[in-house]
Tab-separated table of C-alpha atoms in Angstrom:
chain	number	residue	atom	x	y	z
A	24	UNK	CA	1.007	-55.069	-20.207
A	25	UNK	CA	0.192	-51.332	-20.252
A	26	UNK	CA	1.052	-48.193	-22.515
A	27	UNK	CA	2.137	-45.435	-21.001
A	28	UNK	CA	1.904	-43.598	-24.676
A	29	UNK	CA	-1.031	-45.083	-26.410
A	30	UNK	CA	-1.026	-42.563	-29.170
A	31	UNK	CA	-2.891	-44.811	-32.122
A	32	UNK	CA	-3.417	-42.212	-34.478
A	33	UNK	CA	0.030	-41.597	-34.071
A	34	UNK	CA	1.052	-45.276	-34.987
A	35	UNK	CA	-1.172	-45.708	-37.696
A	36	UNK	CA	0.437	-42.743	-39.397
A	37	UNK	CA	3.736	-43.695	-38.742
A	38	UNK	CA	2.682	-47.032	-39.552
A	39	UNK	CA	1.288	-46.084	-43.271
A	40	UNK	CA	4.266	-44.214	-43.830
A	41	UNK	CA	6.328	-47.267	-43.481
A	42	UNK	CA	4.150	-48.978	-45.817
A	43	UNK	CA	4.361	-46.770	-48.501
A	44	UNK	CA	7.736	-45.830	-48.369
A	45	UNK	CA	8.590	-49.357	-48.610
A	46	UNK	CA	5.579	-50.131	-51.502
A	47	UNK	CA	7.817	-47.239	-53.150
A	48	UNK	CA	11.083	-48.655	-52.605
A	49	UNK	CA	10.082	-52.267	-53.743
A	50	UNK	CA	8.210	-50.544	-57.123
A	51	UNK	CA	11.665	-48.915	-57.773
A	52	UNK	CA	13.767	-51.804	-56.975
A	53	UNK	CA	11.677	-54.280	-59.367
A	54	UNK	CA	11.667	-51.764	-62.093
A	55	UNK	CA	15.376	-51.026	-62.053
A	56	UNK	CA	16.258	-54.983	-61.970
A	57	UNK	CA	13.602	-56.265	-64.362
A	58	UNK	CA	16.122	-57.405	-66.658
A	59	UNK	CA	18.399	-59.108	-63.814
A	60	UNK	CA	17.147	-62.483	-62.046
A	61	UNK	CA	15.613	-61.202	-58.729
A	62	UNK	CA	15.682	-63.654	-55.343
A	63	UNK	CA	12.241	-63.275	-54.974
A	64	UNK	CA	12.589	-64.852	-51.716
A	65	UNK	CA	15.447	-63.403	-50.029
A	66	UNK	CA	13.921	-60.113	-51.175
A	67	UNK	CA	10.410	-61.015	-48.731
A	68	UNK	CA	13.525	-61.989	-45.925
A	69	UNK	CA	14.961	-58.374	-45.979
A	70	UNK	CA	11.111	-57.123	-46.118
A	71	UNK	CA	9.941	-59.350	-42.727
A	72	UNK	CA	13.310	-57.802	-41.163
A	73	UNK	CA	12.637	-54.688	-41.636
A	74	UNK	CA	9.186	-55.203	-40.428
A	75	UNK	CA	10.183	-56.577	-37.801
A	76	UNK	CA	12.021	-53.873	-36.448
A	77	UNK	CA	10.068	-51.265	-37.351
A	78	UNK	CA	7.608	-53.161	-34.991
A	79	UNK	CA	9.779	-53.461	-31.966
A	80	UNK	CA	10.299	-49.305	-32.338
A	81	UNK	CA	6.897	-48.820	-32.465
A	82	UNK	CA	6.414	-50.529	-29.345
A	83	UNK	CA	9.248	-48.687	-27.579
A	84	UNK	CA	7.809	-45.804	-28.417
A	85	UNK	CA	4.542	-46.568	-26.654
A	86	UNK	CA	6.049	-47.183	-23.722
A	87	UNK	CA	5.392	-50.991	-22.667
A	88	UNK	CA	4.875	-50.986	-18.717
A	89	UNK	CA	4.975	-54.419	-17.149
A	90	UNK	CA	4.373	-55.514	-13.887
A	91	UNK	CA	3.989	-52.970	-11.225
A	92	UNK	CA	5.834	-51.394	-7.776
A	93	UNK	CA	4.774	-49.336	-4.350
A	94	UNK	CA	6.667	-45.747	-4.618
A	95	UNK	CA	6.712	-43.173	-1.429
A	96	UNK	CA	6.659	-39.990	-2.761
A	97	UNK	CA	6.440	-36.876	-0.908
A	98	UNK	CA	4.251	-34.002	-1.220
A	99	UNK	CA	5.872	-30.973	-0.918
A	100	UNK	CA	3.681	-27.465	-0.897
A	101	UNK	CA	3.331	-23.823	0.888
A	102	UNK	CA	1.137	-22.466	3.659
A	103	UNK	CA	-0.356	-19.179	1.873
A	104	UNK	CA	-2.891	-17.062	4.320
A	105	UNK	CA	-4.795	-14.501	2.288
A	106	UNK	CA	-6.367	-11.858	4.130
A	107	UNK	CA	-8.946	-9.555	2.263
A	108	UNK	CA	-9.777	-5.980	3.689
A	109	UNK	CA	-13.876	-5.629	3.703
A	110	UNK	CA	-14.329	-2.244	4.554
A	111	UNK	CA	-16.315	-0.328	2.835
A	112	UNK	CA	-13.775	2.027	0.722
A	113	UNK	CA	-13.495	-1.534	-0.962
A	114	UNK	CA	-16.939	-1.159	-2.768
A	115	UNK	CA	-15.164	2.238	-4.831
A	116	UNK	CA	-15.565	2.212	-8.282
A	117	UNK	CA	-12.438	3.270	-9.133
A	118	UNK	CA	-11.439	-0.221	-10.280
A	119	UNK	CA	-14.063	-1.717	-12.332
A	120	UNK	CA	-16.887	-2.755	-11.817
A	121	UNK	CA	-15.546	-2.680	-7.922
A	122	UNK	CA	-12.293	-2.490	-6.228
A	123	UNK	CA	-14.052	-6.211	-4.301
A	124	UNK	CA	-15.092	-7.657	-7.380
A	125	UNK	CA	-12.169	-7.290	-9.052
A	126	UNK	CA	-10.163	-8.965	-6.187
A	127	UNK	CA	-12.543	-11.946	-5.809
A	128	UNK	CA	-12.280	-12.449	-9.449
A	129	UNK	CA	-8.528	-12.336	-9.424
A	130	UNK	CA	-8.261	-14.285	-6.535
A	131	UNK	CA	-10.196	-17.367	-8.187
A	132	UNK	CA	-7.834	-17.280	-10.732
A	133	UNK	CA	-4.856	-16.745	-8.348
A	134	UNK	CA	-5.759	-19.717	-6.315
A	135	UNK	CA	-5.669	-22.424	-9.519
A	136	UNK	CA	-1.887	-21.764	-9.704
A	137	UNK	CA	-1.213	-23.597	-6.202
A	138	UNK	CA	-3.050	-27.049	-6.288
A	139	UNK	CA	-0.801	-28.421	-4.319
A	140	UNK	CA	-0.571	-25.681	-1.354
A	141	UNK	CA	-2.298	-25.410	1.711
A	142	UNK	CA	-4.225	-21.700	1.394
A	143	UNK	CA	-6.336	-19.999	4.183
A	144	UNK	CA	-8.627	-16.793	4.057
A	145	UNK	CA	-9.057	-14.197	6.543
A	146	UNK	CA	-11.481	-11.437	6.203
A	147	UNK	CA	-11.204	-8.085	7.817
A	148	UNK	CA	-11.732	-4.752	8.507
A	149	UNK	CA	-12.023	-2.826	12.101
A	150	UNK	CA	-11.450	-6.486	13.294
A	151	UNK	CA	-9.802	-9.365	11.591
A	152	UNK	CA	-11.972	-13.073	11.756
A	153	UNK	CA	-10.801	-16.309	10.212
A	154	UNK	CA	-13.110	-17.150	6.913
A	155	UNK	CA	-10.981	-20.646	6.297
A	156	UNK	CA	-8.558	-21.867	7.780
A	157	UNK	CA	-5.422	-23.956	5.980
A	158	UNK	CA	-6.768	-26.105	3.640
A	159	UNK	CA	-6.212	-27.947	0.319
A	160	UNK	CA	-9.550	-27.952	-0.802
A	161	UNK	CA	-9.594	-25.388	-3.567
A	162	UNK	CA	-13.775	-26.044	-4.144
A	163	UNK	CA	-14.073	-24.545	-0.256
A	164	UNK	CA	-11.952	-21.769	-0.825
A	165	UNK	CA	-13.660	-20.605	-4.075
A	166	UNK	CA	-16.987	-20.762	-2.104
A	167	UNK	CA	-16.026	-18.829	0.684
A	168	UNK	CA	-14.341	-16.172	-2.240
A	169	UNK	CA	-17.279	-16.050	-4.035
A	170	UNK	CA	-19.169	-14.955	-0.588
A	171	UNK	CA	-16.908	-12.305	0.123
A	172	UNK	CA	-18.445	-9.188	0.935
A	173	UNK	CA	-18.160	-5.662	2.640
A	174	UNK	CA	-21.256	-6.855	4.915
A	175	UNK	CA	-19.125	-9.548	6.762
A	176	UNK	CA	-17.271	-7.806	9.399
A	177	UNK	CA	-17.988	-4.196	11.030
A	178	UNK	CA	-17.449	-1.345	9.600
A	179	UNK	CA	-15.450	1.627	11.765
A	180	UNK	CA	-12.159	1.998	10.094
A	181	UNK	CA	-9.499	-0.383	8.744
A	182	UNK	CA	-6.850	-2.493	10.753
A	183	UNK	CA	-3.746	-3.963	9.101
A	184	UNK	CA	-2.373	-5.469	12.256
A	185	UNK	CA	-5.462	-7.764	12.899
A	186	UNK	CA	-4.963	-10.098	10.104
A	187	UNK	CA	-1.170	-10.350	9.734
A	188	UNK	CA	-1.327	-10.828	13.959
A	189	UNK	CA	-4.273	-14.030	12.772
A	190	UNK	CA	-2.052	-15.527	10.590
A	191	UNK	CA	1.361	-15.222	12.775
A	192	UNK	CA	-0.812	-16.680	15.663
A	193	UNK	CA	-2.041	-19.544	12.937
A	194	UNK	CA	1.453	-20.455	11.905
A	195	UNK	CA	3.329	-20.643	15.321
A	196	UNK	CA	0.386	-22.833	16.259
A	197	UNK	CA	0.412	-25.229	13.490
A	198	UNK	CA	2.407	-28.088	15.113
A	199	UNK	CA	3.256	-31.108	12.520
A	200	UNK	CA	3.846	-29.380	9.343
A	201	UNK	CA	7.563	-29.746	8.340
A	202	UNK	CA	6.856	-26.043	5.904
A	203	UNK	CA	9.475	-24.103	4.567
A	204	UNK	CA	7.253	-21.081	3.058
A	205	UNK	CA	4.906	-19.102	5.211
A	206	UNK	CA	3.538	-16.093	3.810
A	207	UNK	CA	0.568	-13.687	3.592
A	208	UNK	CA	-0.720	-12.030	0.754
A	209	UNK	CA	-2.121	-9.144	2.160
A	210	UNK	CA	-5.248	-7.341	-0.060
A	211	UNK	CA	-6.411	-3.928	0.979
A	212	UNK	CA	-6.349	-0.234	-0.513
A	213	UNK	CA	-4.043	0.597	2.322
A	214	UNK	CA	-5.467	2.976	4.488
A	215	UNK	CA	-4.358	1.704	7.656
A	216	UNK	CA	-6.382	3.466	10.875
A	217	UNK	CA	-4.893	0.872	13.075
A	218	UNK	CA	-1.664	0.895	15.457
A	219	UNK	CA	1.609	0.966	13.509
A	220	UNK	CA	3.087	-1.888	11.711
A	221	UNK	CA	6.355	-1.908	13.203
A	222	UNK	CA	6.169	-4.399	15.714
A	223	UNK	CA	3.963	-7.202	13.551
A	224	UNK	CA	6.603	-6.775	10.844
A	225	UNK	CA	9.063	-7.435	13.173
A	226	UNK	CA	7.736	-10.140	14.369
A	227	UNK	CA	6.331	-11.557	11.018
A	228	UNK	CA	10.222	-11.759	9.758
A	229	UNK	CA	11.503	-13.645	13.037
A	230	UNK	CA	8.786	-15.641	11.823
A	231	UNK	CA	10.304	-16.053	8.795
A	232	UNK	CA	6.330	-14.937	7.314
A	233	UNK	CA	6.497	-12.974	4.252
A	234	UNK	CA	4.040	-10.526	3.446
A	235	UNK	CA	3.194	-9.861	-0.279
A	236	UNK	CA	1.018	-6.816	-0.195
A	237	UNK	CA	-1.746	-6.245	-3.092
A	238	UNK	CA	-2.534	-2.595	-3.031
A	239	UNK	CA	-5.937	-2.226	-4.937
A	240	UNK	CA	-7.633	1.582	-6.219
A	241	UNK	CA	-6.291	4.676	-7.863
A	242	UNK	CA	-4.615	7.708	-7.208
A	243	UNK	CA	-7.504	9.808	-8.350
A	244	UNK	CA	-9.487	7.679	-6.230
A	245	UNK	CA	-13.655	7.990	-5.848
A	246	UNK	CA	-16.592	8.089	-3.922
A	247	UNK	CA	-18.054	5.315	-2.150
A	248	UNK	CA	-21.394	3.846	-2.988
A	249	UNK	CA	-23.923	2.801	-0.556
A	250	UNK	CA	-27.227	1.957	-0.943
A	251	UNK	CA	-28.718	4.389	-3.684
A	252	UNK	CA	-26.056	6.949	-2.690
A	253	UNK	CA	-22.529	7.568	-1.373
A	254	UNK	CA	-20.828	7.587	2.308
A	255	UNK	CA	-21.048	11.307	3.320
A	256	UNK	CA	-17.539	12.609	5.462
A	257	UNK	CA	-18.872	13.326	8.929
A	258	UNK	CA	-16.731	16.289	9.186
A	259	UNK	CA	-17.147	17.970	6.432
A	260	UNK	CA	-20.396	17.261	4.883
A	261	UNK	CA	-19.520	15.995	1.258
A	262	UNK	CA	-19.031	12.662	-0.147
A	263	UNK	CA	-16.352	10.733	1.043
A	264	UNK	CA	-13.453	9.863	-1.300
A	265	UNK	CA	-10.861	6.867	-0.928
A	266	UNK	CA	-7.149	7.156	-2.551
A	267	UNK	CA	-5.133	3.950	-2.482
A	268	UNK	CA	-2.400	4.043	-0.111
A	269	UNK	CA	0.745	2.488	-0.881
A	270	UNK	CA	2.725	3.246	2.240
A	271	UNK	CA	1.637	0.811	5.033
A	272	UNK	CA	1.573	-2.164	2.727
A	273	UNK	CA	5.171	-1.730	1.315
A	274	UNK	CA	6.367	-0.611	5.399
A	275	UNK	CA	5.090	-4.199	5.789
A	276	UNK	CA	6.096	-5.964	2.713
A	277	UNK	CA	9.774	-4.552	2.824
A	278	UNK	CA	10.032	-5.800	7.081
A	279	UNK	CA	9.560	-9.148	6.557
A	280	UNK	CA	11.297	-9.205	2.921
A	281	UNK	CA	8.251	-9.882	1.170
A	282	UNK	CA	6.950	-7.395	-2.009
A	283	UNK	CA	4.570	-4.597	-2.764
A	284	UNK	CA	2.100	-5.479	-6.114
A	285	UNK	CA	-0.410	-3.380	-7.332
A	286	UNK	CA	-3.934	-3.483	-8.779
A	287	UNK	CA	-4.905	-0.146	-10.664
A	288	UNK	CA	-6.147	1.500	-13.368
A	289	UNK	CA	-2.036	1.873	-15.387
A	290	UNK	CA	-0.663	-1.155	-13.128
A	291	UNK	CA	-2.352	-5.178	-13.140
A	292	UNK	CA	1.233	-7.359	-11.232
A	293	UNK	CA	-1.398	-10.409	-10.031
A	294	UNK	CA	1.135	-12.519	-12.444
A	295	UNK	CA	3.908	-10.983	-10.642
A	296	UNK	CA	2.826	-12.010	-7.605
A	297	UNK	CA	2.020	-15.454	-8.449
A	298	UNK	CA	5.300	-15.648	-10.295
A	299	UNK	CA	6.956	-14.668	-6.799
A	300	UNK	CA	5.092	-16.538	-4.856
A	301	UNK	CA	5.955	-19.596	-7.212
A	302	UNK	CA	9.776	-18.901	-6.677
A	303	UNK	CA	9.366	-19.686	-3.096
A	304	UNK	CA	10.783	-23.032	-1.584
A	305	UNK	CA	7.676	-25.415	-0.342
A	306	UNK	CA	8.452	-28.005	2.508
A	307	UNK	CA	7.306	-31.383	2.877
A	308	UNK	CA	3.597	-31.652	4.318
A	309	UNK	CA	3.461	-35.299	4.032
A	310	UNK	CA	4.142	-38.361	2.308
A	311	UNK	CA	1.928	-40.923	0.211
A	312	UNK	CA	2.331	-44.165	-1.269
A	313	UNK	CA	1.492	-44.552	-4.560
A	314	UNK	CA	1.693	-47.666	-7.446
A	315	UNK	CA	4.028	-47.123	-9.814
A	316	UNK	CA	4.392	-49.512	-13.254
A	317	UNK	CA	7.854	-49.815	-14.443
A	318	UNK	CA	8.578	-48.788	-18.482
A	319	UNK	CA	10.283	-52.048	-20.446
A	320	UNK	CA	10.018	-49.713	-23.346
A	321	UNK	CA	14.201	-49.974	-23.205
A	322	UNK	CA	14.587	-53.873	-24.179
A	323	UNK	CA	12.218	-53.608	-27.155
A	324	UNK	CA	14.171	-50.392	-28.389
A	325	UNK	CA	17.364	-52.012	-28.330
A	326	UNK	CA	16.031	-55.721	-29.990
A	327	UNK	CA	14.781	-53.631	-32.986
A	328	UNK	CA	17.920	-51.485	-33.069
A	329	UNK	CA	19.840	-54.757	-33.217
A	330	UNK	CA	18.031	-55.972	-36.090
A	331	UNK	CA	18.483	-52.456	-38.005
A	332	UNK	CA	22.268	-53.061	-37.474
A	333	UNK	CA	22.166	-56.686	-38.633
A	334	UNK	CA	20.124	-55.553	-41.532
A	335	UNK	CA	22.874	-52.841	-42.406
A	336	UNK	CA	26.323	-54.948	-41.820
A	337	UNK	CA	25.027	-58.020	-42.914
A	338	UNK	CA	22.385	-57.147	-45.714
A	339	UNK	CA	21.143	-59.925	-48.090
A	340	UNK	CA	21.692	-60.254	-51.577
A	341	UNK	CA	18.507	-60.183	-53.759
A	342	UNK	CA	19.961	-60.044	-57.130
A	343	UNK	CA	22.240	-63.160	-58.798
A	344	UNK	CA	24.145	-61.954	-61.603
């Protein structure tokens, strides 16, 4: 036999309780009939009763498990790709201590609240590459996170179509996985020098993909360190500055009925977005058999609740007058 509530400290308590209660109740009883001729014995029969029960309600309540079964159970989950821009407005300071930083350490977090969902990581810039692909181990993906940086992929502008065009490609591919939710979470400022994102939206939503866009930076925006100094503007000769752009990443949120979040210096909706992506219906990515023991705690419950009836419709007489 096995407990399925093996709370000790809990029965003990409940246990001495019992025990002085009834030391109370016996102390009272004898005082108040002291003059009458007590059944000394009859009186011990209602006290091993009670006991008795007591006992038996205890046990139900630790949940006596015997004998054991084989259960199927499926596992149901989501296929989340999260693609993270690397370019190099992503090192801006405008979001302490880094606009990168900050997402790596939010992502970490972000990742805990899916155990049970199959997440992949692009990385990308000019040019979109595949970091980790689908996978439930949550140990990889916080390695790979915790390697993230602007040095990765090359550096000549930012692309929004390469990653979301990855994962699409990833998803229609993935034969064998009865999923229900397919999305992206797409992490970037926003400033989008690639083609339009008309078409991948389009084709995103016949998908059925959503895209949950994490805009990251502030409207005041700021230069962008490199090395000891900051990226100079080509064309005009001062430092470069980078704004977040919302517009791209809610044109591609809103076409494949996903949302816009933001990360900035008045706005922090990372439990938004894990609260939406939460509220999404997983499909079945497989089945397992597990051993299952089954809970008798039912038979003992009603035994002692028989007694405690018996002991109030037919109660004993401990005093002869």
């Amino acid at each position: 036999m096995i407990w399925a509530y093996p709370d000790y400290k809990l029965f003990a308590i409940l246990g001495g309780i019992f025990t002085l209660l009834y030391i109370i109740y016996l102390y009272r009883y004898w005082t108040i009939n002291r003059r009458l001729q007590v059944e000394k014995r009859r009186l011990f029969t209602k006290l091993v009763l009670r006991t008795l029960y007591f006992l038996l309600f205890l046990i139900a309540l630790a949940g006596p498990s015997i004998g054991s079964s084989t259960k199927e159970i499926k596992e149901e989950g989501k296929d989340i790709f999260i693609a993270v821009d690397l370019s190099q407005s992503m090192n801006a300071q405008d979001i302490g201590p880094n606009r990168l930083q900050r997402v790596k350490f939010e992502l970490k977090n972000l990742i805990k609240s899916f155990p049970s969902d199959r997440i992949g990581l692009i990385i990308f810039s000019s040019e979109a590459y595949m970091q980790c692909p689908l996978t439930f181990d949550q140990n990889v993906l916080q390695l790979y996170i915790d390697g993230l940086n602007t040095g990765l992929v090359p550096n000549s502008g930012t692309d929004l179509n390469g990653p979301l065009r990855m994962a699409l490609d990833r998803f229609i591919n993935d034969e064998g996985q009865e999923v229900k939710s397919k999305s992206v979470i797409l992490i970037s400022d926003g400033e989008n020098f690639g083609d339009d994102l008309e078409d991948i939206g389009s084709q995103l939503n016949d998908a059925g993909v959503k895209v949950f866009a994490l805009g990251i930076g502030t409207d005041q925006g700021s230069t962008i360190p490199r090395g000891n100094g900051v990226i100079i503007d080509p064309s005009t000769g001062q430092p470069a500055e980078t704004k977040i752009d919302r517009a791209a990443l809610q044109q591609v949120a809103s076409e494949t009925r996903g949302q816009y979040f933001e990360i900035s210096d008045q706005t922090q909706e990372l439990g938004d977005l894990t609260a939406a992506l939460e509220r999404l219906e997983g499909g079945t990515v497989g089945t397992r058999q597990i051993e299952t023991s089954s809970n008798k705690y039912f038979y003992f419950l009603l035994a002692g609740l028989i007694l405690s009836l018996l002991d109030m419709i037919l109660p004993i007489k401990t005093i002869k007058l």
